[in-house]
Each structure stands twice: as C-alpha cells, then as structure tokens.
Amino acid sequence: MIFKKLSGYAKTHFNSRFSALFSVLSLYIILSFLIRIAFLVWSSADVDFNPFYIFRAFLTGFLYDLAIGSMLLFLYALYLLLFPKRWIGSVADKAFTYFYLTLIFIIIYFSLMAEIPFWDEFGVRFNFIAVDYLIYTYEVVGNINQSYPLPLIAGVLILVIVLTFICFKKLRVFKNTFSDKRPISSRLTPAVIIILLGSVLGFLMKNKMADFSNNLVINEIGKNGAFSFISAYRSNELDYKTFYPKLSDKEAYSVLKASLLQENQKYETTQEDDISRITKGVQEQRPNIIVIAIESFSADFLTEFGNKDHLTPNYDQLVTQSVFFTNLYATGTRTVRGMEALTLCVPPTPGNSIVRRPDNDNLFSVSTIVKSKNYHPYFIYGGDGYFDNMNNFFGGQGFDIVDRNRGNPLSDKIHTHRFKIPDQEVTFENAWGICDEDIYTQSMKYADKSMKENKPFFEFVMTTSNHKPYTFPVGKINLAQGDRNAAVKYTDYALGKFIRDAKTKSWFKNTVFVIVADHCASSAGKWEINIAKHHIPAIIYNLNQPHQNITRLTSQIDLMPTLFGYLGWNYKTELYGKDINQTKAGDERAFIGNYRTLGMLKNNLFTQIDDRKRIKQFEVNPSDQSLSEVHASNNYHISETIAHYQTASERFKNGKMKLK
C-alpha cells in the first residue's frame, strides 16, 4: 500500500513542472551508484566482504548522493516554485532551464569522471589533496594535460551532456516542465521536499559517518566524492583537543619526556612542558650534508625488498656502501609530510602538514641545528616552490631557496634569498618541474658556490621525476615514458649519474648523502592506515662508517637525529625524532598517519586514534604488516601515542615550537 502511494506520488511529479528536476536527481543517484559498484569491483582485493558493511556503505552512500543531488538542484527548485505560471514555457523559461541544467551536468559528469583517476592514484574519494589541487592550477592542470588526453576528455564531456539532453527530450522530460502551469500552491510540496533534503541532509550528514569500519575501501565506497570534497574544504585543519582522545597536559608531557630521552641526553630544565634536551656527542665531524628526498620511492621498488624488475641498480649498489635503514616508515602519504618529518622531526599532526599551515616560520628544526654549526642551508626544488607552501616554509626556517621561480605572488613572504633556476640550465621539464638530472646539476652548482665561500653546506633536494605523468628525457633508460616503473628506473639512473659526477668534485670526500623517500608510491589498501604502504628506504652514504644494516624499527622523524649521532654532534634539540643508535632496545617506534587517523607502531602493536575519539589496537604480522584488531588493553602504548600527537599539536598551535 505504502509502495503504491510512493510510486503514484513519484509518477505524479515526474510528469509535472518538476519532471526535469527529478530526472536529473535520479540520473545523478544512478550514476553515483554505478561508480560505487565500479570502485567496489576495482578494489575488491582490499575489500572486507562483510554483507552488513557493504549494505551499510551503499545505504550511507545513497544518503550522500541524495544530499549532493538536492543541493545541486536547490536553486532550480526555488526557481520552479516561484516562477510565474503565465511565463512557464516561454523563451526565458527554457533558456534558464537549459543553462542551469547544462551547468549541473558539467558539475555532475566532470566530478564523476575526475573521481576515477583520483581513485586510481590514491584509492580514496576526494579529500584535502583535491582541495589543494584547486589552488595550484599551473602544476595540476599541466599534470592532467600531460597525463590524460584533455581534448578527448572535454569532447567526451560535451558529447555526454548533449546525449543526455537528447535522451531527456526523447523521454519527454521537458514536455511537462514547460507545459505544466499549475499555481504556486500546487508546486509547493515537491519544491519543499528538495529544499528540505538539501538543507537537512547537508547540515546533518558528516563525512566521518562513512568511517564505520576498519576497512578503508568499504568506508570510501560509502562516501560521495563531491560531499567529501566539500568536507575537506571545510576542515583542512583539525584541532586535536576537540576531536581526539587526550590526556591531561601534565600526564601528556610526563609520558612524552620519558619517551623522548636518549641514552646521551639530559633535559635543560624541569619545567613541565619544556622538552629541550642537551645531546652529548663525541669527536664532532662537520662534513657537508646533502639530503635527497626522492618522490614516491617505495621500499618495494628495491631488489633488497624482493623486486624482480631491476629498477634500482644504482640505489642497490649504494646500499652496499652505506648505512642502510631496512625498517624505516614514512609518517604520511604526501611530500609535505615527508618534508615535515625530515626537517621538523615531529609526528604527523592531524589535518594538513605544518608545511602547509600559516604562521609556520621560525620553528625549531633541523635547520636550527645545522645553522648553529655554521652550515649554509639550501632548499633545492625543480618546480615552483610556491606549490604546497614549500618556499614559505623552508624560507621561514632560514633556507635559501633554489627553484623555477615563476614569480607567483604567493611566494612573496620568503624570508631568505631565492635563486631562479635559469632556462638555459634546464634540459627537460614537465608540469611538476625539471627532471632529476637537472635538479642534481643545481645541487652541484650550489655546492661549488659554498666551497668558494669556504662555508659548509646543507642541501635539502626534492626530486620530481617519479611523479605522474612519469615523463623524463628520452634515451636515458630502456623503458618508455608514462609508466611508474619507467619513472622509478629513470629516477635511479639520475641518482647514479649524480653520485658519479659528485665524485669528480673537490667537496665530495667531505660530503655525506642522506637519500630517502618522501613517502610511498601509494597508500591504498584494506586498512585506514596500511603500514606496509609506509615502508620506505633510506641510506646514509659516504659516512666514515663501514656498511651497516639498521634493522631496528625507525621512524622517518628519527633519520636526521641519527645522522647527527653518527657525526658525534653536541647540540640542543627540541625535536621528537631520536637517534636510533642511542635508543634503548624495545623503545623503538614509528609514527604513521593520514589526514585524520593517527597511529604509533611499537613492538608489533599498532595503536590508532582518530577524530571520533576512538582508540584501537592491532597486532601487526611481521611478515606482511597485515593488521588484526585486538582489545585495546595496552594502556602505556595508548598513553604514549596520545602524548606524542597531543603535545605536537599543542606545541605548534600555541607557538611553543617557535625559536626563543
């Protein structure tokens, strides 16, 4: 009986002034459902096929689809309600309807089409990365243009919109839209339904409602790309104390300070929230230091970790001559997280990386320490460093900037010198920047400059070639451009060439190279945080040390303090990173997070916290880093996890990371 009434009601309004509106809404819900099915099949290997979870994901997704569809048609519903009946079907009425629906179809089809490559690259719906991409149009549009056939995509988009209008016309969708001249009182019910749906669902629905399981794919399938995009735009930064489990400040700092202290350190004061430690070294060495952060360089690209494609012969060779970290984990899934970990040495605080946040200058960082040793710090990047706020961040820590310097006004706040990479020194460039060979040429150029000035140098070099669209100079390797494996092989080729060229320089013998990934090539998988997808390689090359494999669990934030330990430095630190060689057995830990979910890996137990104040613990299978949820009973691990993230967030927010 109820179904009969509902179907009769639907039939009435599909044959009314609102026929086009309800047809567009139905089309959007159907297409969103099909996209959801496609993503489920696409990522089936990582899906927990629990029937209840899948049903709930699709039901939640339907509500998101209904919310977005209603919001898109909100203004059109008002128009249909208020437009005078005597003008219905006029040229003005038809012109507005076709214009408005064309805009809606562009939004619908473009957003749904854009979700496909985004899912392919990140394994999730739109998030804050997509929001960032709106800001940096030069790099992103260039990357899309070089990765995908834009004219073809635009043509397909136009064709699909035209075909939709033709289908609507054949189905007589517009007949009643332009002929039904009932009064406003009779149009009130359908208009109010759409307006209320858009308003109520838009207000009540939160993106986190889809995060009901431990399975990332199920959670993401239950979302809507457009809704996720809007949510990310609204909450680009999350306040820790509002959203996450917390301790009292006294307990948090007590736990933190007990965890941070190394064997060769002591605290400067007994003040509760002062984490300044004096590090005692022996036989200080002050070689030049070049830190190379390689874009998206997963551990599983290396032969050492089982890769059979021989993509990294140069890195593999360097491993045999270096201190090699075999059990190192990146803090996040983006370049700015790697930069944050390698320069600030802090856990990945919720929301956006500190690199991307305002008021992030003059912080205690690795630069603070190397400048105290009279080093000249450089940040060398092959693109325009205004992207992701890199220049403002590195400039704010005292680095001189070397980049393509396209003169974007967002770069005006740089506090130090900025040097443009000249066009004549560029042999190859794509949307993200110059090729790795060219960026290494810049590294050597500024190393030569520092040598002439008789000043030790510290370079942070960020590569870009191992980034989509995976293009690079031809004739360098035996694989074709446009493929991830090819980009990895070229990245390795350029690194090998750089080391060979550097050996011809007078400064080489007194230069240490730290070569590490910024993050893995992908992070998608079964769990909200996939530990295996954070495993990255790192080496310290040309150190006065015999080859050594560091098999102990190490966090990306520990890499630079460990280097300072090898160099025997005496220094003051406020970093959260620790020298792994001065860390007690059993105290090793790695901090791993994404935008909203944070965790600490320690003793094969992963403690996870999120912005719904949930605490979960997982046993980690050492062979493949798969997770099995267990009862959250290890209270010290929970306290330690919370203490690190809570204090790191609080210290940045309240200016405690600022230099005194």
Tab-separated table of N, CA and C in Angstrom, residues 293-349:
chain	number	residue	atom	x	y	z
A	293	ALA	N	65.438	13.931	-0.974
A	293	ALA	CA	64.115	13.332	-0.766
A	293	ALA	C	63.581	12.914	-2.131
A	294	ILE	N	63.473	11.625	-2.347
A	294	ILE	CA	63.044	11.103	-3.643
A	294	ILE	C	61.532	10.937	-3.650
A	295	GLU	N	60.915	11.489	-4.651
A	295	GLU	CA	59.459	11.443	-4.774
A	295	GLU	C	58.945	10.008	-4.876
A	296	SER	N	58.004	9.636	-3.995
A	296	SER	CA	57.210	8.395	-4.095
A	296	SER	C	58.069	7.150	-4.297
A	297	PHE	N	59.106	6.999	-3.479
A	297	PHE	CA	60.090	5.928	-3.684
A	297	PHE	C	59.850	4.814	-2.664
A	298	SER	N	58.937	3.924	-2.969
A	298	SER	CA	58.574	2.841	-2.053
A	298	SER	C	59.726	1.855	-1.873
A	299	ALA	N	59.767	1.246	-0.698
A	299	ALA	CA	60.793	0.241	-0.438
A	299	ALA	C	60.676	-0.928	-1.408
A	300	ASP	N	59.449	-1.265	-1.796
A	300	ASP	CA	59.294	-2.449	-2.643
A	300	ASP	C	59.740	-2.237	-4.088
A	301	PHE	N	60.276	-1.065	-4.422
A	301	PHE	CA	60.924	-0.887	-5.719
A	301	PHE	C	62.339	-1.487	-5.720
A	302	LEU	N	62.896	-1.719	-4.531
A	302	LEU	CA	64.290	-2.153	-4.415
A	302	LEU	C	64.418	-3.671	-4.500
A	303	THR	N	65.519	-4.121	-5.085
A	303	THR	CA	65.830	-5.542	-5.133
A	303	THR	C	65.937	-6.114	-3.727
A	304	GLU	N	66.474	-5.327	-2.814
A	304	GLU	CA	66.656	-5.742	-1.418
A	304	GLU	C	65.347	-6.210	-0.795
A	305	PHE	N	64.238	-5.646	-1.244
A	305	PHE	CA	62.945	-5.987	-0.662
A	305	PHE	C	62.097	-6.845	-1.599
A	306	GLY	N	62.752	-7.518	-2.543
A	306	GLY	CA	62.074	-8.533	-3.335
A	306	GLY	C	61.646	-8.136	-4.726
A	307	ASN	N	61.960	-6.919	-5.169
A	307	ASN	CA	61.563	-6.519	-6.515
A	307	ASN	C	62.411	-7.268	-7.552
A	308	LYS	N	61.749	-7.821	-8.560
A	308	LYS	CA	62.431	-8.633	-9.574
A	308	LYS	C	62.667	-7.892	-10.888
A	309	ASP	N	62.268	-6.606	-10.939
A	309	ASP	CA	62.343	-5.880	-12.211
A	309	ASP	C	63.649	-5.111	-12.391
A	310	HIS	N	64.539	-5.155	-11.417
A	310	HIS	CA	65.851	-4.487	-11.504
A	310	HIS	C	65.704	-3.011	-11.875
A	311	LEU	N	64.842	-2.323	-11.139
A	311	LEU	CA	64.565	-0.914	-11.415
A	311	LEU	C	65.588	0.016	-10.788
A	312	THR	N	66.293	-0.441	-9.760
A	312	THR	CA	67.133	0.473	-8.974
A	312	THR	C	68.564	-0.041	-8.800
A	313	PRO	N	69.265	-0.344	-9.878
A	313	PRO	CA	70.627	-0.885	-9.730
A	313	PRO	C	71.577	0.086	-9.026
A	314	ASN	N	71.415	1.388	-9.242
A	314	ASN	CA	72.312	2.357	-8.611
A	314	ASN	C	72.056	2.476	-7.109
A	315	TYR	N	70.782	2.562	-6.738
A	315	TYR	CA	70.467	2.622	-5.307
A	315	TYR	C	70.886	1.316	-4.627
A	316	ASP	N	70.633	0.194	-5.306
A	316	ASP	CA	71.020	-1.105	-4.751
A	316	ASP	C	72.526	-1.158	-4.497
A	317	GLN	N	73.310	-0.597	-5.412
A	317	GLN	CA	74.758	-0.575	-5.249
A	317	GLN	C	75.170	0.330	-4.085
A	318	LEU	N	74.519	1.492	-3.975
A	318	LEU	CA	74.828	2.408	-2.875
A	318	LEU	C	74.514	1.785	-1.524
A	319	VAL	N	73.472	0.964	-1.487
A	319	VAL	CA	73.093	0.289	-0.240
A	319	VAL	C	74.273	-0.486	0.333
A	320	THR	N	75.045	-1.138	-0.535
A	320	THR	CA	76.163	-1.981	-0.070
A	320	THR	C	77.330	-1.164	0.474
A	321	GLN	N	77.273	0.175	0.288
A	321	GLN	CA	78.369	1.041	0.737
A	321	GLN	C	77.896	2.042	1.797
A	322	SER	N	76.725	1.813	2.352
A	322	SER	CA	76.088	2.830	3.182
A	322	SER	C	75.570	2.253	4.490
A	323	VAL	N	75.137	3.157	5.364
A	323	VAL	CA	74.288	2.774	6.484
A	323	VAL	C	72.873	2.696	5.910
A	324	PHE	N	72.295	1.517	5.950
A	324	PHE	CA	71.032	1.241	5.261
A	324	PHE	C	69.936	0.949	6.284
A	325	PHE	N	68.855	1.730	6.220
A	325	PHE	CA	67.731	1.555	7.136
A	325	PHE	C	66.705	0.642	6.468
A	326	THR	N	66.600	-0.577	6.957
A	326	THR	CA	65.731	-1.572	6.320
A	326	THR	C	64.328	-1.595	6.909
A	327	ASN	N	64.123	-0.907	8.027
A	327	ASN	CA	62.849	-0.999	8.742
A	327	ASN	C	62.345	0.404	9.083
A	328	LEU	N	62.349	1.268	8.059
A	328	LEU	CA	62.009	2.686	8.232
A	328	LEU	C	60.616	2.959	7.654
A	329	TYR	N	59.852	3.810	8.343
A	329	TYR	CA	58.477	4.081	7.920
A	329	TYR	C	58.212	5.572	7.792
A	330	ALA	N	57.610	5.948	6.655
A	330	ALA	CA	57.230	7.335	6.410
A	330	ALA	C	56.068	7.710	7.321
A	331	THR	N	56.028	8.979	7.709
A	331	THR	CA	54.950	9.435	8.592
A	331	THR	C	53.635	9.612	7.852
A	332	GLY	N	53.685	9.885	6.552
A	332	GLY	CA	52.445	10.193	5.841
A	332	GLY	C	52.466	9.719	4.410
A	333	THR	N	51.565	10.312	3.626
A	333	THR	CA	51.371	9.857	2.253
A	333	THR	C	51.559	10.971	1.238
A	334	ARG	N	52.101	12.112	1.676
A	334	ARG	CA	52.317	13.236	0.775
A	334	ARG	C	53.718	13.808	0.972
A	335	THR	N	54.182	14.516	-0.047
A	335	THR	CA	55.519	15.108	0.000
A	335	THR	C	55.676	16.047	1.189
A	336	VAL	N	54.648	16.862	1.453
A	336	VAL	CA	54.766	17.818	2.559
A	336	VAL	C	54.893	17.112	3.908
A	337	ARG	N	54.363	15.897	4.021
A	337	ARG	CA	54.551	15.130	5.250
A	337	ARG	C	56.003	14.655	5.368
A	338	GLY	N	56.566	14.217	4.243
A	338	GLY	CA	57.967	13.815	4.277
A	338	GLY	C	58.873	14.971	4.628
A	339	MET	N	58.594	16.144	4.059
A	339	MET	CA	59.382	17.340	4.374
A	339	MET	C	59.263	17.701	5.855
A	340	GLU	N	58.050	17.634	6.369
A	340	GLU	CA	57.806	17.913	7.784
A	340	GLU	C	58.602	16.952	8.664
A	341	ALA	N	58.570	15.665	8.311
A	341	ALA	CA	59.257	14.651	9.106
A	341	ALA	C	60.772	14.835	9.078
A	342	LEU	N	61.303	15.219	7.923
A	342	LEU	CA	62.757	15.320	7.766
A	342	LEU	C	63.327	16.642	8.261
A	343	THR	N	62.492	17.666	8.401
A	343	THR	CA	63.002	18.972	8.847
A	343	THR	C	62.569	19.332	10.263
A	344	LEU	N	61.302	19.036	10.605
A	344	LEU	CA	60.808	19.343	11.955
A	344	LEU	C	60.896	18.146	12.886
A	345	CYS	N	60.947	16.946	12.305
A	345	CYS	CA	61.080	15.711	13.088
A	345	CYS	C	59.989	15.600	14.145
A	346	VAL	N	58.735	15.783	13.704
A	346	VAL	CA	57.582	15.656	14.595
A	346	VAL	C	56.610	14.638	14.016
A	347	PRO	N	55.759	14.045	14.864
A	347	PRO	CA	54.723	13.160	14.343
A	347	PRO	C	53.774	13.937	13.435
A	348	PRO	N	53.053	13.253	12.556
A	348	PRO	CA	52.158	13.941	11.607
A	348	PRO	C	50.878	14.421	12.293
A	349	THR	N	50.851	15.669	12.696
A	349	THR	CA	49.695	16.207	13.408
A	349	THR	C	48.452	16.186	12.515
